[in-house]
XYZ file of C-alpha atoms in Angstrom:
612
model
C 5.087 -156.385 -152.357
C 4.077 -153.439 -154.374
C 6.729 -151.527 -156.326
C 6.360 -147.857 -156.271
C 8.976 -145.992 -158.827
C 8.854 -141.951 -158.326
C 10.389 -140.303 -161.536
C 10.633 -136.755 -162.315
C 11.025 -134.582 -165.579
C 11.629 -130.687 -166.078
C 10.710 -128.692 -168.999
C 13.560 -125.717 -169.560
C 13.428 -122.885 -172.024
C 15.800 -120.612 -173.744
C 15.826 -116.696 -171.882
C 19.524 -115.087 -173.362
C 21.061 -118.146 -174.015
C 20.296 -119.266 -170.155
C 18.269 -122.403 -169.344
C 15.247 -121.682 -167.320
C 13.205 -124.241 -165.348
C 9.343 -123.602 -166.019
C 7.381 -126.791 -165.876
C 8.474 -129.933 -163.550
C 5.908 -133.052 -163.334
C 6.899 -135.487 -161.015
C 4.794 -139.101 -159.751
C 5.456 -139.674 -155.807
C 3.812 -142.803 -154.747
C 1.489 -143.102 -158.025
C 0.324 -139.445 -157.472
C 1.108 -136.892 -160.245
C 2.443 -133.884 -159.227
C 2.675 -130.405 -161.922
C 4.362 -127.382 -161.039
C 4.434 -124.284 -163.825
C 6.294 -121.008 -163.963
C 5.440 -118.602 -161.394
C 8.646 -116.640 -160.908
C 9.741 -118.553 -157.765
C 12.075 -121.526 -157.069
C 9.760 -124.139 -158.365
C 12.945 -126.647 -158.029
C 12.850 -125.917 -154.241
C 9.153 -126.062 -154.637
C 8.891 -129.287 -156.238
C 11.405 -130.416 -152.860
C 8.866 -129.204 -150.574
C 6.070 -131.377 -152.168
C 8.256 -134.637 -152.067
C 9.251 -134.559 -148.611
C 5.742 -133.123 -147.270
C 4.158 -136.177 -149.428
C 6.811 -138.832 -148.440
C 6.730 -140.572 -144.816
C 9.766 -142.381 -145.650
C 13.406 -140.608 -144.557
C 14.992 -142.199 -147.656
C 13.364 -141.083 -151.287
C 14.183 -142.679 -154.872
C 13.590 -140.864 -157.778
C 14.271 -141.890 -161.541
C 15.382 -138.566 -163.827
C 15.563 -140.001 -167.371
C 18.384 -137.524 -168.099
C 20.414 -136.428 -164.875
C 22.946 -135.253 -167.315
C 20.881 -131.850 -167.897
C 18.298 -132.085 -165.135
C 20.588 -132.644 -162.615
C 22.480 -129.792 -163.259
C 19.565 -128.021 -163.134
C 18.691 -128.374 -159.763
C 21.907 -128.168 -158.161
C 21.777 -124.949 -159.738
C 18.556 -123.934 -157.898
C 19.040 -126.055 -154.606
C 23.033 -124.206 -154.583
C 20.925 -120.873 -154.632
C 18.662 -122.005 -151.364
C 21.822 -123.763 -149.484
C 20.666 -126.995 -149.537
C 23.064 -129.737 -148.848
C 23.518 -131.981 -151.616
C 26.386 -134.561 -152.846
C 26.360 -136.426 -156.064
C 28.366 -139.017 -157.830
C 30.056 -137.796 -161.383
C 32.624 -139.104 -163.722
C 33.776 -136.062 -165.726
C 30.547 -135.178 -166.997
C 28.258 -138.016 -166.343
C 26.331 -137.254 -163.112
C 24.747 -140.827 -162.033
C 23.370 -139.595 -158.949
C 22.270 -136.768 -156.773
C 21.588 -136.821 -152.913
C 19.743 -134.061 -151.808
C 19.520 -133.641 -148.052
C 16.467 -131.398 -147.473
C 13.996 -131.806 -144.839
C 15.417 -134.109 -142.586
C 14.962 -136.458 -145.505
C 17.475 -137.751 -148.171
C 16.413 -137.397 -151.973
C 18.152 -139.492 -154.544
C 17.699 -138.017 -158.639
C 19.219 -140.852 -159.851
C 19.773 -141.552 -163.915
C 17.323 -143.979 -165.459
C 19.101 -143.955 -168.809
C 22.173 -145.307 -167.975
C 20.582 -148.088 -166.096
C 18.354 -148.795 -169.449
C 19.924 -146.951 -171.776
C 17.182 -146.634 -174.446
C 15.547 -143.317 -175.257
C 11.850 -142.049 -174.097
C 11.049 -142.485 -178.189
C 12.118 -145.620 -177.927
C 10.562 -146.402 -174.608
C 7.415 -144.747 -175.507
C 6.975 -147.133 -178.383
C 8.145 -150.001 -176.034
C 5.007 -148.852 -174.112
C 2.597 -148.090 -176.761
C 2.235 -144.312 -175.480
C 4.283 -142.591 -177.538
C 6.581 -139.362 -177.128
C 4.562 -136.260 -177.813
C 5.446 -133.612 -180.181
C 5.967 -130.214 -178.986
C 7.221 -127.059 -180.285
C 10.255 -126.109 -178.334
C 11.256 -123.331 -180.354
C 8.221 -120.973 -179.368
C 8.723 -121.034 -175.807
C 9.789 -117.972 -174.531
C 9.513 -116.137 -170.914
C 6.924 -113.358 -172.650
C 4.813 -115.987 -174.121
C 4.710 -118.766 -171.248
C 1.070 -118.159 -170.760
C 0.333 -118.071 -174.357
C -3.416 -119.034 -175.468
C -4.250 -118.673 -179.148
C -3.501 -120.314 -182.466
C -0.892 -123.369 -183.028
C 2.369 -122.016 -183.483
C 3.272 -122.106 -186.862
C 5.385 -124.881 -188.253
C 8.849 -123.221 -188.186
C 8.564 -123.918 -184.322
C 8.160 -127.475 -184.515
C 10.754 -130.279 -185.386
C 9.614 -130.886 -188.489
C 7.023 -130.185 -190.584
C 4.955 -133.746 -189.862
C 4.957 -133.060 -186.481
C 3.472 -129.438 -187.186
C 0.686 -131.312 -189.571
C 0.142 -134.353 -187.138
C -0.626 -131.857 -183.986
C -2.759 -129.702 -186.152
C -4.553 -132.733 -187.618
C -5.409 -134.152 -184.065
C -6.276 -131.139 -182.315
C -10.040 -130.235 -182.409
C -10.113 -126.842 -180.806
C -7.450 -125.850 -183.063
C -6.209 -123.333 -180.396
C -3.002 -123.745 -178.184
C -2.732 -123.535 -173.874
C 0.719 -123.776 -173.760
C 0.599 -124.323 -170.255
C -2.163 -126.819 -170.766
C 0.425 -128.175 -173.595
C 3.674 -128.194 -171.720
C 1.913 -129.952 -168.601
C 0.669 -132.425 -170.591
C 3.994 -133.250 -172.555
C 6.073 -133.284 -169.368
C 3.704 -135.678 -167.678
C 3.459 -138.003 -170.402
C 7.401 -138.186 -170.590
C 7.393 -139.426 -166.690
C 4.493 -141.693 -167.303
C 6.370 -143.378 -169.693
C 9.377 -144.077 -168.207
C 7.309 -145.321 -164.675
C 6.031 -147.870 -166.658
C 9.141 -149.160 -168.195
C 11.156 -149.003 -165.093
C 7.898 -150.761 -163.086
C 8.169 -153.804 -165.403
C 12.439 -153.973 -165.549
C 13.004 -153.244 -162.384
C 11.495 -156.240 -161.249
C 13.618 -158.314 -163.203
C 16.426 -157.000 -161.889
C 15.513 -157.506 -158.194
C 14.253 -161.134 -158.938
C 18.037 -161.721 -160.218
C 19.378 -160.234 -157.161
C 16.830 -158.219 -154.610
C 20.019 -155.977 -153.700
C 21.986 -155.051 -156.604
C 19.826 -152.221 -157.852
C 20.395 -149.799 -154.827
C 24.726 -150.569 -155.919
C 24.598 -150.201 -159.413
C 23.842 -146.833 -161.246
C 24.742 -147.801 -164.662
C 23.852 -150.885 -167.211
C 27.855 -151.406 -167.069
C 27.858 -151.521 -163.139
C 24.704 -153.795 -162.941
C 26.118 -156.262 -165.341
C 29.448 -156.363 -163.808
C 28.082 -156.889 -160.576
C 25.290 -159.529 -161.272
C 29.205 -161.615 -163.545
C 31.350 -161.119 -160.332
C 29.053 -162.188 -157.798
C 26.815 -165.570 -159.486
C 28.969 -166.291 -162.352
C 32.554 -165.967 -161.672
C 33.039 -169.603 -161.842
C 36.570 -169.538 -163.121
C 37.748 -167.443 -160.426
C 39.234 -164.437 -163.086
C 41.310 -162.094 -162.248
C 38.808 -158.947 -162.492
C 40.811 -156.437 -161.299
C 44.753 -156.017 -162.140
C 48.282 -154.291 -161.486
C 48.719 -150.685 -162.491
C 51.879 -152.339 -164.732
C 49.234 -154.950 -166.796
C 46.693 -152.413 -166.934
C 49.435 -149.861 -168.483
C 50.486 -152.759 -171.279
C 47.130 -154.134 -171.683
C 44.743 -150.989 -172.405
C 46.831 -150.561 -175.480
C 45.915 -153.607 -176.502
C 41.799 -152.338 -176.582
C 40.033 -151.019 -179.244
C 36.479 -150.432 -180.018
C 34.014 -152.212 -182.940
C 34.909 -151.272 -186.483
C 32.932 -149.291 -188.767
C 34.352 -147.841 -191.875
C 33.115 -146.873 -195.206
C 34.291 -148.656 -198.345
C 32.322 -147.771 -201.471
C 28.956 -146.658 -203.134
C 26.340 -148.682 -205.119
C 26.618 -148.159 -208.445
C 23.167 -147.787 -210.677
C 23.091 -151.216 -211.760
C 23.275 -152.620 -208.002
C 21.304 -153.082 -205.380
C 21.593 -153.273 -201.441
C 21.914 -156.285 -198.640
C 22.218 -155.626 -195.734
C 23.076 -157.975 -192.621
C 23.094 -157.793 -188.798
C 24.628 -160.048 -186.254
C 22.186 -161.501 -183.838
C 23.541 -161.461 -180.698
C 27.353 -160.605 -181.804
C 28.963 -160.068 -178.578
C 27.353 -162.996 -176.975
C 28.413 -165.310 -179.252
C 31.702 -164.200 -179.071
C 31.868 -164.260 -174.911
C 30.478 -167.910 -175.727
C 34.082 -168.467 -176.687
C 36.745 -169.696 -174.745
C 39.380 -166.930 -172.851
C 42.415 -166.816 -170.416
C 42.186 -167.577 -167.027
C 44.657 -167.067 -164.123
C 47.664 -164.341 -164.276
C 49.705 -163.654 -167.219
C 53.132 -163.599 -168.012
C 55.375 -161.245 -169.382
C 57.825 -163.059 -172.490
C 59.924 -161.694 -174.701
C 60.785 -164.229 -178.015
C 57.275 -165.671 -177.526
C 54.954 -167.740 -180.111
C 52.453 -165.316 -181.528
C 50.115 -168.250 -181.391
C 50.204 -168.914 -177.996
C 46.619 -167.352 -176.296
C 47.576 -163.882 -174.760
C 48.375 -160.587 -176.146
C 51.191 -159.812 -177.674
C 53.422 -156.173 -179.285
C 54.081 -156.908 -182.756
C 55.408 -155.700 -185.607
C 53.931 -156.671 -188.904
C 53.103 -155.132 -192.602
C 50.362 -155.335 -194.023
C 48.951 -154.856 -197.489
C 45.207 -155.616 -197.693
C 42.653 -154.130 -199.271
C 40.701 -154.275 -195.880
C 43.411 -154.227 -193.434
C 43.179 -156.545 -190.006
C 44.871 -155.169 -187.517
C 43.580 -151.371 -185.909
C 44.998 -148.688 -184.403
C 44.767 -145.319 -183.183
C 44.832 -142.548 -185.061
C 44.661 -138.581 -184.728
C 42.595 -137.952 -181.670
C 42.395 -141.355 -180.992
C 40.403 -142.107 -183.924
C 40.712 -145.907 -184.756
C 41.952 -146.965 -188.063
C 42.867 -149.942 -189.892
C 45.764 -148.938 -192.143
C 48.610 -150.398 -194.383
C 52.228 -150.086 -194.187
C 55.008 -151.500 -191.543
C 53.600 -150.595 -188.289
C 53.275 -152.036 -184.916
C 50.550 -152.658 -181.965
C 49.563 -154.686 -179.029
C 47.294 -157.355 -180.027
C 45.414 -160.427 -179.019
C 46.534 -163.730 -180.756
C 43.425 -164.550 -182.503
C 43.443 -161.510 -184.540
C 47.287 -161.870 -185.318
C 45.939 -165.229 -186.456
C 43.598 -163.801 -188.581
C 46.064 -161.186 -190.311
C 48.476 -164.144 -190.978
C 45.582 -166.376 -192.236
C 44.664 -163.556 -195.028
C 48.074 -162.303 -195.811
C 49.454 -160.584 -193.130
C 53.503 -160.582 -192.399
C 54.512 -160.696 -188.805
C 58.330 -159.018 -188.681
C 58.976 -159.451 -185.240
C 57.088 -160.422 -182.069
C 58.822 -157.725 -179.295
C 57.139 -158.955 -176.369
C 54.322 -160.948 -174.657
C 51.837 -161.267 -171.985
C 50.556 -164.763 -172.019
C 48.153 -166.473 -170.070
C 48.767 -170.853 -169.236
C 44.835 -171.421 -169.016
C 41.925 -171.183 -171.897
C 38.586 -171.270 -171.038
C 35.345 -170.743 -171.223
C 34.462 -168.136 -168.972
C 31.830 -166.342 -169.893
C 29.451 -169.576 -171.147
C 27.150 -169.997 -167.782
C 26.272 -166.204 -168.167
C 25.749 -165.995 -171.298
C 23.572 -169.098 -171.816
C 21.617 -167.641 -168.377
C 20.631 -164.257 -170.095
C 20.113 -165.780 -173.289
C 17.729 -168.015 -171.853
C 16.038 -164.614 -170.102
C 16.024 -163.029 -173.465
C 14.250 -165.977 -175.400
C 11.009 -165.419 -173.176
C 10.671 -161.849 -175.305
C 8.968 -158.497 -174.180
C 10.839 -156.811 -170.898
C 12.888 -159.832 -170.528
C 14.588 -159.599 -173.859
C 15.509 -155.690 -173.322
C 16.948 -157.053 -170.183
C 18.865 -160.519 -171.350
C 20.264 -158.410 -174.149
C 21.219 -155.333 -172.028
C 23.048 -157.050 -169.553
C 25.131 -159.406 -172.148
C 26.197 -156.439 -174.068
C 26.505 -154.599 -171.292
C 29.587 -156.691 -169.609
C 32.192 -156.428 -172.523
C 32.184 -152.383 -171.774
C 32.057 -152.781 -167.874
C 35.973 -154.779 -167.957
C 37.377 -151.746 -170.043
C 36.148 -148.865 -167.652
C 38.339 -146.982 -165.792
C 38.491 -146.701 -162.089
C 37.352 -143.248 -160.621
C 40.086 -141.684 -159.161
C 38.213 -138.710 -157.611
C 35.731 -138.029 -155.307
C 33.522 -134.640 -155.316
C 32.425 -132.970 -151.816
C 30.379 -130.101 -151.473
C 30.524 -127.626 -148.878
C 28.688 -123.820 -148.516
C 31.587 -123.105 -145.759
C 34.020 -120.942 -146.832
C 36.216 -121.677 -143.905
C 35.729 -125.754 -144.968
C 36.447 -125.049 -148.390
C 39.808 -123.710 -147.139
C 40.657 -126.582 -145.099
C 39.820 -128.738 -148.014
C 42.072 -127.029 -150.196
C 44.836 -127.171 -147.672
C 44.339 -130.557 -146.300
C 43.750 -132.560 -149.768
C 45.166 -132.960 -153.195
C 42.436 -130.996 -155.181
C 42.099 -131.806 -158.695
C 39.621 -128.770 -159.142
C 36.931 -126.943 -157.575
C 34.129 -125.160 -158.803
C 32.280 -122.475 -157.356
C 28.071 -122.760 -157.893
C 26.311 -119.586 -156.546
C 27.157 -120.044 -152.940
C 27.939 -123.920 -152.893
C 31.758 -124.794 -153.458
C 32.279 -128.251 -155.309
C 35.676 -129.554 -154.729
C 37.043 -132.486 -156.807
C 39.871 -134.237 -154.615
C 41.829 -137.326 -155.835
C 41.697 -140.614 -154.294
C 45.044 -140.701 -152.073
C 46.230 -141.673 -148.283
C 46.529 -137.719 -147.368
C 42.604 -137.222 -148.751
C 41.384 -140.397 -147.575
C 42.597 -138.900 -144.209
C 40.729 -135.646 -143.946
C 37.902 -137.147 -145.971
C 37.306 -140.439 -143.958
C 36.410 -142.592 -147.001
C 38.468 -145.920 -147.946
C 40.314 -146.038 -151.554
C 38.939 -148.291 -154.016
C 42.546 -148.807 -155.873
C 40.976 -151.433 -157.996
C 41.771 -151.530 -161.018
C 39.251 -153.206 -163.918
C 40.766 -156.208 -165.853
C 40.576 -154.461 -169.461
C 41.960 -157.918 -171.313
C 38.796 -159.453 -171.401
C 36.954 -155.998 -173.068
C 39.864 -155.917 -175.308
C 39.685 -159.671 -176.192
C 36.002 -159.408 -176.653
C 35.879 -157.090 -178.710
C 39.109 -158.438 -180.968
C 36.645 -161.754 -181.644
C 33.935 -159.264 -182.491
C 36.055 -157.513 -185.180
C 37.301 -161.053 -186.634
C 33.692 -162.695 -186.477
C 32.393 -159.082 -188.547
C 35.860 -159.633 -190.672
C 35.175 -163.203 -191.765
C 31.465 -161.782 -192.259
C 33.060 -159.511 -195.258
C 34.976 -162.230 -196.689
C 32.282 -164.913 -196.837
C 29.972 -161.504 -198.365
C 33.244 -161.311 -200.995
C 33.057 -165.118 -201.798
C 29.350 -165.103 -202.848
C 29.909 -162.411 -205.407
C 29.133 -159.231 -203.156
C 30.884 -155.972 -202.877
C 30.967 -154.174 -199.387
C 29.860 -150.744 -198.978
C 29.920 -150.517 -195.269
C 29.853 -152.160 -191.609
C 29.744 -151.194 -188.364
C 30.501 -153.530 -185.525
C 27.819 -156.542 -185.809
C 26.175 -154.651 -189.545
C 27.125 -155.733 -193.042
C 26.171 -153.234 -196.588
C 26.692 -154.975 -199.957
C 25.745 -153.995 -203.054
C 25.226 -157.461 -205.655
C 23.762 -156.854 -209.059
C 19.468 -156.215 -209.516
C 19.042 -159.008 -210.886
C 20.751 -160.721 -207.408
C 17.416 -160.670 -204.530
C 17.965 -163.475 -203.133
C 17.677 -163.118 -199.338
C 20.019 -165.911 -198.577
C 23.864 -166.712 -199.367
C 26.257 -169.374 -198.243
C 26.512 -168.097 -194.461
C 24.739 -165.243 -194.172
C 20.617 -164.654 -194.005
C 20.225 -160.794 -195.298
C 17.626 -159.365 -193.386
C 16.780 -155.979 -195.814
C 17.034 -155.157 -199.557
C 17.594 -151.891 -200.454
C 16.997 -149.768 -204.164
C 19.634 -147.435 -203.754
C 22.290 -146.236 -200.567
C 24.680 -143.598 -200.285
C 27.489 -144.121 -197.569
C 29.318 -141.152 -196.402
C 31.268 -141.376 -192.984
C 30.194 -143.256 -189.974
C 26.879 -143.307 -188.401
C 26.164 -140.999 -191.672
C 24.342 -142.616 -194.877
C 21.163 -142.293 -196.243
C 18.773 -145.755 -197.460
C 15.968 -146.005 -200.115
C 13.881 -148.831 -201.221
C 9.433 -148.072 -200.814
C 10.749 -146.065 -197.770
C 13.860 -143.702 -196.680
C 16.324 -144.169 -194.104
C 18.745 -141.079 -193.046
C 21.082 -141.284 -190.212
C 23.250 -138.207 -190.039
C 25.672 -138.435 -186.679
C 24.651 -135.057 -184.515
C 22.063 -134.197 -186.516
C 18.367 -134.726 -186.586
C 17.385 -137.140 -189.357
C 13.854 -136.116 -190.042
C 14.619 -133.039 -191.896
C 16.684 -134.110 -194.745
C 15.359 -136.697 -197.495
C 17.473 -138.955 -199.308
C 17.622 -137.399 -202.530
C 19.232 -134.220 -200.689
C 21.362 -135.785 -198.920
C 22.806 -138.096 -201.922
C 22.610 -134.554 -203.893
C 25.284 -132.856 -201.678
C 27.614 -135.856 -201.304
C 28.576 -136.113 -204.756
C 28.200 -132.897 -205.677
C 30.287 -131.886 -202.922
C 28.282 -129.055 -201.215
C 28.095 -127.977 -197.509
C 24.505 -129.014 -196.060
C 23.342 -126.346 -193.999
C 21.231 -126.746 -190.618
C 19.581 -124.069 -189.259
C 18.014 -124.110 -186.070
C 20.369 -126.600 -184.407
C 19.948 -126.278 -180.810
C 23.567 -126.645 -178.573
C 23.874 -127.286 -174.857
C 27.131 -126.095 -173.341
C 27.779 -127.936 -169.313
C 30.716 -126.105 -168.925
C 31.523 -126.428 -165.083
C 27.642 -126.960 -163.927
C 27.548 -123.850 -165.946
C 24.099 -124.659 -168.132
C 23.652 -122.704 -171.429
C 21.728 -123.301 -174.449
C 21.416 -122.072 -177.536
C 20.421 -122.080 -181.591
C 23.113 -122.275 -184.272
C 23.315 -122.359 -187.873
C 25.386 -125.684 -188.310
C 27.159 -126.170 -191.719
C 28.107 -129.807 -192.203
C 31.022 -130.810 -194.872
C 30.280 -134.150 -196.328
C 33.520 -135.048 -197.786
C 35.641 -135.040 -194.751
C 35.583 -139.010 -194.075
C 39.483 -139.386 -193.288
C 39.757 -143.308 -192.626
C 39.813 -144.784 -196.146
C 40.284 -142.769 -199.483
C 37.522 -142.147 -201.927
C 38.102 -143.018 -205.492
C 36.804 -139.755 -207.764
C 33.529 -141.730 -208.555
C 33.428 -142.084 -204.583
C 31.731 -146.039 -205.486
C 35.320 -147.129 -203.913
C 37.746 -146.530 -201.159
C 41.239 -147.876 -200.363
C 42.787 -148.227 -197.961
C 45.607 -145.614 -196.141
C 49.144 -147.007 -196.174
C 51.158 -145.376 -193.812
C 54.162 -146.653 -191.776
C 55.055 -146.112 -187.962
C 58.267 -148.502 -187.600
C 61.304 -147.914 -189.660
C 63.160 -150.642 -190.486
């Protein structure tokens, strides 16, 4: 058997803020295929090629981004009225069936099957992601021949000096260029998928064609070979009302700065949620108690006070923001974490209700020890072990689609569809009408599909991820016990700052696995690293143009850091728009702890929900 993956990239540029398609490589059974910008359809082009190159009725192709491609070439398809229908949750399109030819084309989304990057991939791969200047492309220069663009054009200025370096004409085909970046993007990701893919299939030869995301495979592959305990994974619209409350996400909060006579540990769980799916959880259905033991293994609505300097217990803030606060509040929790607040100080005021569960087990050992085992052999297999563990917790707290999209270019259907169904919305692109009806008897009817009224058990994603927050919580107070002061953590991560003269790599229970000279810490998924090298992650922003020093600079000195350049996509209803902003970012707007003035500490908010 000889696997043959087709994938398929576009390149787009900027013309008045609209995105234009101008170079498309595609491989169709191991042939490369480049089309460039000729004024035409080359979306419809690119169509033609497939199904004139393709004996089979049925063709699979892997878009690493259907997110943006995809709405792409429904755009151009809608224009041509071909028949297409596609599979979308809000905005996340997972697949596209294109009927064109008497053949059936699938775009389907590599990245949320793997969801790693083409960077990251291309290192994966040794053949790495080229650099390209983005910024110069333009509809009057697409045939451009002459001297490198200058490096204003380019990402950064290393990528300017890095082309330059390497190129020994030192003259620029930027068709030659763009042909040669898009083709390298699909070679890489045909060579990741040809060596995961397989794995997949060997675990199950039939899953792939059912699953479209890593959450979907994972579930799938649990349900079907490892549901040993018989769990409940699907539940009552009543349960799934009291029990989503109960779910929040990993914790990551910023609690001080190092001061100049410290330096930097820093920590990261190995496998965090698999150890704590190695743990034991309910089995069988609950039951709803009022006047229950808080200890008893289930979930239950509290209401408590605390007064910690790193508060237990989370909850949601403005727009759903989750925060772990002080004061007399209350929350729907599991019992292991209401064990935890009590063990460190907590005080439990009343226990309103219950839902509690007669059975405790281990339910999630097998599968975890199987992909474990899978990820000890390294390479491919590790990605996929470790993908398909992590991927699970997230798969029990999804949502069941409630909608289902048709597509139509019939005026007279679209009517009936709007009078025969309960339509959610509709959108009209070019001449192709998509309609968004809910899931109910009366559409089900007209529509001639089945209702999935499923409903995904979201206990065991909210107890999951309650053991990962007390496993990273007694983390921070074994880090406290050896003398350390935390700076920062995010889910399965650990920053502490211990005096210089402190570089010892090991404490009582934790192995550090990076020291660092200096750190500044300034919101989540933003802080900035320095020991013989620098590490910036800024959240939405690209962290190769900012050093350390300037970002450390603005923080305490309070001052706005200004981006220019920033390019924003806007997918407003398959409506595809792009364009560069000046983006001013304010460093001192972290809301879920309180700086000190120094900003080396932060407390803790107190605020109370429940009056007494």
């Amino acid at each position: 058997f000889i696997l043959i993956i087709n994938t398929y990239d576009i390149e787009t540029l900027n013309s008045n803020g609209k995105v234009i398609p101008y170079c498309i490589a595609f491989y169709l059974n191991n042939e490369i295929y480049t089309l460039y910008y000729n004024k035409k359809n080359i979306i419809v082009e690119s169509l033609n090629i497939i199904c004139e190159n393709s004996d089979n009725s049925f063709i699979e192709i892997y878009v690493h981004n259907l997110n943006f491609d995809g709405l792409i070439i429904i755009e151009y398809i809608s224009k041509s009225f071909i028949k297409f229908e596609l599979l979308i949750d809000n905005t996340n399109l997972f697949y596209l069936d294109i009927y064109y030819m008497e053949k059936q084309i699938r775009f389907r989304c590599s990245y949320k099957l793997v969801p790693y990057s083409l960077s990251k991939i291309g290192e994966i791969e040794k053949m790495p992601k080229l650099f390209f200047p983005y910024k110069f492309v333009n509809i009057e220069n697409i045939f451009y021949i002459g001297e490198i663009p200058s490096e204003e054009y380019w990402n950064s200025v290393q990528e300017y000096l890095f082309f330059k370096n390497n190129d020994k004409n030192n003259e620029f085909d930027l068709k030659k260029e763009t042909e040669k970046y898009c083709v390298n993007d699909v070679k890489i990701i045909k060579k990741f998928l040809e060596k995961i893919i397989p794995i997949i299939t060997s675990i199950d030869k039939k899953i792939i064609n059912i699953s479209f995301s890593a959450a979907s495979l994972s579930f799938k592959i649990f349900k079907k070979n490892f549901n040993y305990f018989k769990i409940n994974t699907e539940i009552t619209m009543k349960d799934e009302n009291f029990l989503r409350s109960s779910y929040y996400g990993g914790r990551c909060e910023v609690v001080g700065n190092p001061e100049n006579s410290e330096i930097v540990k820093y920590y990261d769980y190995s496998g965090m949620y698999g150890q704590c799916m190695s743990e034991k959880f309910h089995v069988g259905d609950g039951e709803y108690k009022i006047n229950c033991d808080y200890n008893e293994p289930g979930f239950h609505h509290i209401i408590y006070e605390s007064n910690l300097e790193l508060p237990i217990l989370p909850s949601h803030g403005e727009n759903n923001k989750l925060m772990f606060m002080n004061g007399v509040r209350e929350g729907i929790f599991w019992f292991e974490e209401i064990q935890t607040f009590v063990k460190y100080g907590g005080k439990i005021i009343e226990n309103k209700f219950s839902f509690t569960y007669k059975k405790y087990e281990k339910v999630f050992e097998k599968f975890v020890e199987s992909f474990t085992i899978i990820r000890e052999q390294g390479g491919y297999q590790k990605i996929f072990g470790k993908l398909v563990i992590n991927s699970l917790y997230g798969s029990f707290a999804l949502k069941n689609k409630n909608t289902y999209e048709i597509t139509t270019f019939s005026e007279e259907e679209f009517i009936n569809i709007m009078q025969k169904t309960d339509v959610e919305k509709f959108i009209k692109i070019n001449e192709t009408y998509l309609v968004v009806i809910t899931i109910n008897q009366k559409s089900d009817k007209y529509y001639k599909k089945k209702s999935n009224n499923n409903i995904r058990n979201v206990s065991y994603a909210s107890a999951i991820a309650s053991k990962g927050r007390i496993k990273l919580y007694e983390g921070l107070k074994s880090v406290e016990r050896d003398g350390g002061r935390i700076l920062y953590y995010d889910t399965d991560s650990i920053f502490a700052a211990y005096p210089k003269n402190n570089t010892s790599t090991i404490t009582k229970d934790i192995k550090w696995l990076e020291i660092y000279d200096d750190a500044v810490f300034i919101s989540p998924k933003t802080y900035g690293l320095k020991s013989n090298h620098e590490e910036i992650k800024f959240k939405g922003i690209s962290s190769n143009i900012l050093t350390f020093k300037e970002l450390k600079q603005a923080f305490y000195n309070e001052k706005e850091i200004i981006f220019e350049d920033q390019l924003i996509f806007n997918r407003y209803n398959f409506n595809l728009n792009q364009k560069y902003i000046e983006k001013k970012v304010n460093l001192n707007k972290y809301d879920k702890r309180i700086f000190t003035v120094d900003k080396k500490r932060t407390m803790a908010i107190n605020q109370n929900t429940v009056i007494l």
